[in-house]
mmCIF file of C-alpha atoms and ligand atoms in Angstrom:
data_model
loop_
_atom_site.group_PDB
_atom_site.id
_atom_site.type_symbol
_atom_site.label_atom_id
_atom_site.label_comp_id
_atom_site.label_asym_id
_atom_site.label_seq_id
_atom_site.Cartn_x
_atom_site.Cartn_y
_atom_site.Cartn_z
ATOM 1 C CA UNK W 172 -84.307 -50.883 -0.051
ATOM 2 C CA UNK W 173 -84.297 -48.432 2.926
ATOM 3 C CA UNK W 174 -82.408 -45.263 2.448
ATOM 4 C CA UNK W 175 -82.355 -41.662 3.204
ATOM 5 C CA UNK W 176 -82.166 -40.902 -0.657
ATOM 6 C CA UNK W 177 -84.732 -40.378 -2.841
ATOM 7 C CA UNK W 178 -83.158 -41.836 -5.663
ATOM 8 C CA UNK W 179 -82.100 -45.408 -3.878
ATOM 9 C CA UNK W 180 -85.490 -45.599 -3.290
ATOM 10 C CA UNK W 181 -87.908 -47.439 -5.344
ATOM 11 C CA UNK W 182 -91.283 -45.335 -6.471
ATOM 12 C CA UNK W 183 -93.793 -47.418 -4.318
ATOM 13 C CA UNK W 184 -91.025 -46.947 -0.952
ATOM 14 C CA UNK W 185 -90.703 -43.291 -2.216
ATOM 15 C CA UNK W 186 -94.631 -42.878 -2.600
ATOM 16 C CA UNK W 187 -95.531 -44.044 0.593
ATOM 17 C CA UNK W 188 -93.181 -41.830 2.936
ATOM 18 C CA UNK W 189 -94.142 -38.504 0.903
ATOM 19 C CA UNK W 190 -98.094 -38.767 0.117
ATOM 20 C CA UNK W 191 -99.316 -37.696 3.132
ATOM 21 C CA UNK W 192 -96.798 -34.356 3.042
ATOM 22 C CA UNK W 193 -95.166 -34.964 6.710
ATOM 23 C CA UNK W 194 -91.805 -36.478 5.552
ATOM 24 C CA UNK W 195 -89.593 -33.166 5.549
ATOM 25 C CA UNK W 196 -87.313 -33.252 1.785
ATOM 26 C CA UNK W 197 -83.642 -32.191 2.316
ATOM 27 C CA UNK W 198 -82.517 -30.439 -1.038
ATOM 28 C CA UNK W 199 -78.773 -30.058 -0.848
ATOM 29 C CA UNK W 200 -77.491 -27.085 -3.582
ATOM 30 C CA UNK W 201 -74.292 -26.475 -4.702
ATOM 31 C CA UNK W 202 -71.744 -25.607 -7.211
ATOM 32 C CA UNK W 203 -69.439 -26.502 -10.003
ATOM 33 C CA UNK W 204 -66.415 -24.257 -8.682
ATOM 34 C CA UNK W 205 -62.781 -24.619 -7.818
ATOM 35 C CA UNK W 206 -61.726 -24.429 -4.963
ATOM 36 C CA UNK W 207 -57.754 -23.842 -4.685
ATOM 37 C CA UNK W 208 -54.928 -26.057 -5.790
ATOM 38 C CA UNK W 209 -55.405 -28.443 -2.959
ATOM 39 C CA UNK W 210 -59.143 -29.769 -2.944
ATOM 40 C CA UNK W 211 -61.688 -30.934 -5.101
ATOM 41 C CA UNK W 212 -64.169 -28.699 -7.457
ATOM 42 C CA UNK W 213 -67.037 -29.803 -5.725
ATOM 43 C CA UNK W 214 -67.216 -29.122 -1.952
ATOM 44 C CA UNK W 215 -70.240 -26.499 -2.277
ATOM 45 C CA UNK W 216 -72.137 -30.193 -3.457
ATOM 46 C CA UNK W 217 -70.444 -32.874 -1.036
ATOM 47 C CA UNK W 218 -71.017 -30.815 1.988
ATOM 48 C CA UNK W 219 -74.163 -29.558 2.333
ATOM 49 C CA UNK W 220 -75.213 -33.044 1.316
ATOM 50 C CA UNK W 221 -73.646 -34.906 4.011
ATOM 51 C CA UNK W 222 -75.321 -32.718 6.218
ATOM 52 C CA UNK W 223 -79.075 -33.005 4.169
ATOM 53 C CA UNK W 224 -77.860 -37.135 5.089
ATOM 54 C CA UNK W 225 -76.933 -37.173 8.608
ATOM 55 C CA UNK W 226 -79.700 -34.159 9.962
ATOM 56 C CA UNK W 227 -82.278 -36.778 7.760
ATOM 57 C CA UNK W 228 -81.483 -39.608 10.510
ATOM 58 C CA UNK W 229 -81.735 -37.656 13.057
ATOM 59 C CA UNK W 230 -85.534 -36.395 12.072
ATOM 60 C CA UNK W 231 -86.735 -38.953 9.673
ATOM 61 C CA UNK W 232 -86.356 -36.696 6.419
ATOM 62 C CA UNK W 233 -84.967 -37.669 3.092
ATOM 63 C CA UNK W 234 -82.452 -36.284 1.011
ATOM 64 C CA UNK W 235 -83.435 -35.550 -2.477
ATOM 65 C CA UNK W 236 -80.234 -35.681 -5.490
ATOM 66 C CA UNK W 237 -77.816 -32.418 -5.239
ATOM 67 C CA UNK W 238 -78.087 -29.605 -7.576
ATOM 68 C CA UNK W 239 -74.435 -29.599 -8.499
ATOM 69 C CA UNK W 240 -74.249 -26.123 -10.548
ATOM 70 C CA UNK W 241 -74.913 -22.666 -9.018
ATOM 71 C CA UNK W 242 -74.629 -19.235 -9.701
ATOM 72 C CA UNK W 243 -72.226 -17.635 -10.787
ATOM 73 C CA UNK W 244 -68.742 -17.358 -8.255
ATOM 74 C CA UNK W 245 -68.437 -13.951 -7.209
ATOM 75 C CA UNK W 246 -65.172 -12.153 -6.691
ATOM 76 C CA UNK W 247 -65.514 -11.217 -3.342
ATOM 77 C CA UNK W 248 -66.741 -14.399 -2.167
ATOM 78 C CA UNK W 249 -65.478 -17.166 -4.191
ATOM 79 C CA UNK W 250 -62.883 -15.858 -6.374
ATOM 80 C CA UNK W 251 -64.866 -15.277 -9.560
ATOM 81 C CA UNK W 252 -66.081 -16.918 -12.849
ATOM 82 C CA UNK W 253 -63.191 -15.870 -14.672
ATOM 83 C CA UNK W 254 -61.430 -19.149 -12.918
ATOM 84 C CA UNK W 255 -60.979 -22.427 -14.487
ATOM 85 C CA UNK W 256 -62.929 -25.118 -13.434
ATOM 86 C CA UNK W 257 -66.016 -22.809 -12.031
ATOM 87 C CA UNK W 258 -69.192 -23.590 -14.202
ATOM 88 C CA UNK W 259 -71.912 -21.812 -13.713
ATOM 89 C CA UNK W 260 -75.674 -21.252 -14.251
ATOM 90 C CA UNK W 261 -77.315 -18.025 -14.973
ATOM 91 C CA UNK W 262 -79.050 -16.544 -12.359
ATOM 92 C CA UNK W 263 -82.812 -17.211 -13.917
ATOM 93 C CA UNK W 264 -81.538 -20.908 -14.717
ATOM 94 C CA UNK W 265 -80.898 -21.762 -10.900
ATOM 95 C CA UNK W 266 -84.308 -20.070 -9.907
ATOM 96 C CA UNK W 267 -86.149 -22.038 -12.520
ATOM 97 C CA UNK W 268 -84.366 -25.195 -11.275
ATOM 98 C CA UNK W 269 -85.844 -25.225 -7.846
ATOM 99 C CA UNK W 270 -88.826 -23.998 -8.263
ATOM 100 C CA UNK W 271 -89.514 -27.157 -11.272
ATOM 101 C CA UNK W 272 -88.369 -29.317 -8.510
ATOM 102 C CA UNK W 273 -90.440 -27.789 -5.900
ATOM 103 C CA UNK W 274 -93.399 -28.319 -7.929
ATOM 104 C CA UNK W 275 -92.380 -31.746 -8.802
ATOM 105 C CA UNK W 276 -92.043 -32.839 -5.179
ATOM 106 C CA UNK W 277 -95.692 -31.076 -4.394
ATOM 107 C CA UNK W 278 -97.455 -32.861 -6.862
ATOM 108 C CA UNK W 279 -95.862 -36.246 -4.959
ATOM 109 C CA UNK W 280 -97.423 -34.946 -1.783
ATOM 110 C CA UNK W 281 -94.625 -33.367 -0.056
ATOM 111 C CA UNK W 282 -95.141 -30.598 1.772
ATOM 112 C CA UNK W 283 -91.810 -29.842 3.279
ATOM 113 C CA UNK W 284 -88.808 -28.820 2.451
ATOM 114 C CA UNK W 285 -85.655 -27.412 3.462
ATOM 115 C CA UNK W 286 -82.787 -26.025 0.761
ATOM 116 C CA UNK W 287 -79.490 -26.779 2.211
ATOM 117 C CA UNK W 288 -77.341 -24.241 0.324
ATOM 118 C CA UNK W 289 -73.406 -24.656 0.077
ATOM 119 C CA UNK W 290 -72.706 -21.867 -1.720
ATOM 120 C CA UNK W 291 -73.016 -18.548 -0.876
ATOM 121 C CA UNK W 292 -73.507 -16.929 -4.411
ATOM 122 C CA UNK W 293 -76.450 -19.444 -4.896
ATOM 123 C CA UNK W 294 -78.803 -17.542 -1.933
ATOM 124 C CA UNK W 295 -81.178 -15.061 -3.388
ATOM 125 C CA UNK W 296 -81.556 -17.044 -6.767
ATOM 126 C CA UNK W 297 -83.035 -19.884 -4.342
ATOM 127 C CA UNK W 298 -85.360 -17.621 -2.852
ATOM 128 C CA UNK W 299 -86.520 -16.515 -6.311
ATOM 129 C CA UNK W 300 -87.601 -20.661 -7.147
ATOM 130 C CA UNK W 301 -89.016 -20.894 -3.959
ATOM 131 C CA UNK W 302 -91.012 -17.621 -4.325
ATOM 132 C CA UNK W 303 -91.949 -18.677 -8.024
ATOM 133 C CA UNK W 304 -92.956 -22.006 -6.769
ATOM 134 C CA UNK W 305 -95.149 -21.024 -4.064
ATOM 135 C CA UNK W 306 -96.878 -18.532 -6.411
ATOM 136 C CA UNK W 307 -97.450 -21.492 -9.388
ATOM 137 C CA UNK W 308 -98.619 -23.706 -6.327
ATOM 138 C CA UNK W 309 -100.866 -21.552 -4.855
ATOM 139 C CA UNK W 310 -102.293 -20.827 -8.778
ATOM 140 C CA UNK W 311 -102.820 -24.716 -8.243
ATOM 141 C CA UNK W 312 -105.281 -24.467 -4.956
ATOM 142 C CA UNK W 313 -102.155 -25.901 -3.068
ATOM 143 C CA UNK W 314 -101.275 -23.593 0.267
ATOM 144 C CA UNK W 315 -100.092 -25.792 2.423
ATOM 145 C CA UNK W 316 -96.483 -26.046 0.940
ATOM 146 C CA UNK W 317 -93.583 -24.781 3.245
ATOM 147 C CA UNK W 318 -90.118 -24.403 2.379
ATOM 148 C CA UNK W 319 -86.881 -23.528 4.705
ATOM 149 C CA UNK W 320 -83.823 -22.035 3.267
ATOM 150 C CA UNK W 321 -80.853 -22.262 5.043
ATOM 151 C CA UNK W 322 -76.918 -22.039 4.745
ATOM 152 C CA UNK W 323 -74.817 -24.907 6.893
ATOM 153 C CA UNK W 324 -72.375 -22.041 7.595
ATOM 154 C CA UNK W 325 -75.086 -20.099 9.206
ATOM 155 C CA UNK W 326 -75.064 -23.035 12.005
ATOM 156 C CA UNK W 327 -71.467 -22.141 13.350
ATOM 157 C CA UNK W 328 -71.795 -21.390 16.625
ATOM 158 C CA UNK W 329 -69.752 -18.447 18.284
ATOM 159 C CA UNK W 330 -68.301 -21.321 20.697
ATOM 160 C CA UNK W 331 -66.828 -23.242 17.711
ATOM 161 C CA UNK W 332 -65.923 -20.083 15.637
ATOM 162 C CA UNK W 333 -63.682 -18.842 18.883
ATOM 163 C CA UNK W 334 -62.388 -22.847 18.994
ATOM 164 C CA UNK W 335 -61.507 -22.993 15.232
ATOM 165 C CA UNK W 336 -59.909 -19.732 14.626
ATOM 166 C CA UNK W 337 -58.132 -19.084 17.873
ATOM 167 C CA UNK W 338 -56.186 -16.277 15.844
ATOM 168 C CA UNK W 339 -59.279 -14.400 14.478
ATOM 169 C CA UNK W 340 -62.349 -15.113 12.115
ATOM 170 C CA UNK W 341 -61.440 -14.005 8.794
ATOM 171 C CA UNK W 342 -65.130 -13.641 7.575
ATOM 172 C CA UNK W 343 -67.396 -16.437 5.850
ATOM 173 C CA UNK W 344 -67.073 -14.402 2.665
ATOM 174 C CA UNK W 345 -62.855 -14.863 2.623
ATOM 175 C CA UNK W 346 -63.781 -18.551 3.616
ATOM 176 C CA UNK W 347 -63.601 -19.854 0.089
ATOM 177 C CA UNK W 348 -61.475 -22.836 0.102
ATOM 178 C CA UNK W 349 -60.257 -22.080 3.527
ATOM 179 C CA UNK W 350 -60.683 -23.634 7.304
ATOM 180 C CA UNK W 351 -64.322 -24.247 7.307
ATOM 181 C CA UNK W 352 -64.779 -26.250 3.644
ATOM 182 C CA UNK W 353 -61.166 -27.378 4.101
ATOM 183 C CA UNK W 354 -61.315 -28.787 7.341
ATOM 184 C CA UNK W 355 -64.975 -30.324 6.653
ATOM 185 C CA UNK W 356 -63.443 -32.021 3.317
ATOM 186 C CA UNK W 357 -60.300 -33.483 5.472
ATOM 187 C CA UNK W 358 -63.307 -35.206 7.902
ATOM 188 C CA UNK W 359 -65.476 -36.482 5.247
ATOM 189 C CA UNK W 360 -63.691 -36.813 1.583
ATOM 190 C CA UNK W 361 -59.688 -36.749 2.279
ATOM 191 C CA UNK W 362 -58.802 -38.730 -0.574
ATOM 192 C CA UNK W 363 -60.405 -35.209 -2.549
ATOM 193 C CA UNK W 364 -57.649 -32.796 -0.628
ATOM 194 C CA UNK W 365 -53.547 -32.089 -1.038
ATOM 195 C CA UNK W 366 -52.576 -30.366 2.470
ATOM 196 C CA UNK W 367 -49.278 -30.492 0.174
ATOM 197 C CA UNK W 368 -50.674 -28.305 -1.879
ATOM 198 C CA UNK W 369 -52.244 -25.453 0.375
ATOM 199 C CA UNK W 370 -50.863 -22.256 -0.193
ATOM 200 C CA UNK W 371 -50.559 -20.128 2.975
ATOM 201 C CA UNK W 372 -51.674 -16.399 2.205
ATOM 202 C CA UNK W 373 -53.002 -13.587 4.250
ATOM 203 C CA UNK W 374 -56.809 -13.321 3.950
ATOM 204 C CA UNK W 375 -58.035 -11.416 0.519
ATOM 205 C CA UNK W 376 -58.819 -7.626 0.435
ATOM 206 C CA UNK W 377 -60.938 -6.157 -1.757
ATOM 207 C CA UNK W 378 -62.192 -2.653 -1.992
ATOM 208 C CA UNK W 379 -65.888 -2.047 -0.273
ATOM 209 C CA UNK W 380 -67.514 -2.278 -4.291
ATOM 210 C CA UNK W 381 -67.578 -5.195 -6.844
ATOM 211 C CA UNK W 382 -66.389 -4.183 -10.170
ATOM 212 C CA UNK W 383 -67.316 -5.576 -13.813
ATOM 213 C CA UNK W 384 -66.188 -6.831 -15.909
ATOM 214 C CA UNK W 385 -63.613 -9.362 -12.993
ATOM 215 C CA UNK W 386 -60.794 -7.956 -12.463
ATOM 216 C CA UNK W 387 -58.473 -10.856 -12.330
ATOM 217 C CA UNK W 388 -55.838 -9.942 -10.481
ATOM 218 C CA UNK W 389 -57.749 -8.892 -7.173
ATOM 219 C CA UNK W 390 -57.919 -12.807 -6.473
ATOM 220 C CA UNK W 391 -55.243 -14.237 -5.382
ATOM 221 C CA UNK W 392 -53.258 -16.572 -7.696
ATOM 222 C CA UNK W 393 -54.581 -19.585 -5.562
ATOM 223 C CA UNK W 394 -58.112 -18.929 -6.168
ATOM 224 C CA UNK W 395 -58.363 -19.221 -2.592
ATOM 225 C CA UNK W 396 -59.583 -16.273 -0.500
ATOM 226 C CA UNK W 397 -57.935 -17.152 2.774
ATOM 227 C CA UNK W 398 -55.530 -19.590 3.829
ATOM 228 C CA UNK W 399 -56.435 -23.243 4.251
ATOM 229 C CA UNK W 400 -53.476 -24.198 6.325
ATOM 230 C CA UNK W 401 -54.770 -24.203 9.540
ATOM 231 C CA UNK W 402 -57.473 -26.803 8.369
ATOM 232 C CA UNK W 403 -57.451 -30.406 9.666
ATOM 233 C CA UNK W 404 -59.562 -33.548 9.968
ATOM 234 C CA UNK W 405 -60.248 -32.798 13.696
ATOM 235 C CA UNK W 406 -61.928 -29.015 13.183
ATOM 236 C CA UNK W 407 -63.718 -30.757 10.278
ATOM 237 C CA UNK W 408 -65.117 -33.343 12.810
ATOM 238 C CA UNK W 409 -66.343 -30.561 15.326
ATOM 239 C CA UNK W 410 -68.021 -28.187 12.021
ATOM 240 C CA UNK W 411 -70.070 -31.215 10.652
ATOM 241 C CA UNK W 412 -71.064 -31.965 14.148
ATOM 242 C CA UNK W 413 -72.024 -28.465 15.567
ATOM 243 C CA UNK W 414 -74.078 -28.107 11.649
ATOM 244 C CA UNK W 415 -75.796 -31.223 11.728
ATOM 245 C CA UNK W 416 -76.897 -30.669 15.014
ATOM 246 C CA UNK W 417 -77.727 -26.821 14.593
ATOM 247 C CA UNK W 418 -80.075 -27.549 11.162
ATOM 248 C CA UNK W 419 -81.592 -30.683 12.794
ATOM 249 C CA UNK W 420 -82.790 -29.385 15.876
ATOM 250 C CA UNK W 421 -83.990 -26.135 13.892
ATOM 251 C CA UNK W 422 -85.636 -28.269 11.356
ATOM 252 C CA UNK W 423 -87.583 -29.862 14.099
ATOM 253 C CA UNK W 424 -89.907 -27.073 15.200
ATOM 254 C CA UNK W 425 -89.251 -25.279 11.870
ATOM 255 C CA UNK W 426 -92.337 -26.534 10.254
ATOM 256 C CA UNK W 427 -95.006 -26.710 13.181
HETATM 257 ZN ZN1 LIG M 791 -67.225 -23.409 -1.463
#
């Protein structure tokens, strides 16, 4: 019963790796959005947590259970929550979330944790749990917890960036469904993607303002914000690889 997850583990297993607070926790958040006609709803989920798995080899962590809803999809960054599929949590609902969780995990003993985020809308809400956590813990006499938040995207490097979009970087924010999540679903979950299905489309424009309520028809019919064509199994390969590597050599010194 060894296993980088918390859940596969049993509570005595889990117990001893986290009471003395030096086992790092890998909490992988996502979202309940769609992603284009030609992947999956859940990407923002399945990515970030194959990364929480693989950097938790590589520095003895575990990975706690995703958070599989988010905030709500923005417009300008992942089509909006006018779309089908996309289920979302109110802002106050994600920060209370993590920070119960936090709290949870510091009463086992951890003292360490790093939110892998894998979707962008998702960011300042996480701050917010973490902030509200630390507050309740230190309340509590406990000032020795330490969180990291991160984004995988964040771990690009300019090297990779130049070797996956040879024609120009569109943006992270007109990434939605695109090359990076495509390309990273191809690698690790291609029974979850239809290259059939891609639609090929110029990268979204929207004016320099958001506007409310959505206005529908600024996103493209696709619900993607660039195109995904260009994605493939072999960029995929080099993201995960260039991410993993990026958050786990970070997450080594991150904490001393
Ligand atoms: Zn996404």
């Amino acid at each position: 019963m060894d296993s980088v997850h918390i859940s596969e583990l049993s509570w005595p297993v889990y117990d001893e790796k986290v009471r003395h607070g030096r086992t790092v926790v890998l909490l992988p958040i996502g979202a309940l959005e769609q992603h284009g006609p030609h992947m999956s709803m859940n990407p923002d989920v399945l990515l970030p947590t194959a990364m929480a798995e693989r950097v938790a080899r590589n520095i003895g962590a575990l990975v706690a259970p995703p958070i599989a809803y988010g905030y709500k999809s923005q417009q300008k960054s992942g089509g909006g929550n006018h779309m089908p599929g996309t289920t979302s949590l109110d802002g106050l609902t994600v920060a209370s979330t993590i920070k119960d969780v936090l709290k949870e995990f510091a009463r086992h003993g951890v003292r360490k944790v790093a939110l892998v985020n894998g979707h962008f809308e998702n960011s300042m809400f996480i701050v917010e749990g973490v902030d509200l956590a630390l507050r309740e813990l230190r309340w509590e006499g406990i000032r020795d917890f330490s969180v990291v938040v991160l984004s995988y995207w964040d771990f690009v490097t300019e090297d990779t960036i130049r070797e996956i979009y040879p024609y120009g970087f569109p943006g992270w924010a007109v990434e939605h469904g695109g090359v990076l999540e495509t390309s990273l679903m191809l690698h690790l979950h291609p029974h979850l993607v239809d290259m059939s299905k891609a639609v090929d489309q110029p990268p979204a424009t929207f004016p320099p303002y958001d506007f409310f309520p959505t206005k529908p028809q600024w996103t493209p019919c696709s619900g993607c914000l660039s195109s995904a064509k260009p994605a493939s199994a072999a960029k995929g390969k080099l993201l995960l690889e260039v991410c993993v590597e990026g958050i786990s050599s970070q997450l080594r010194t991150a904490f001393d």
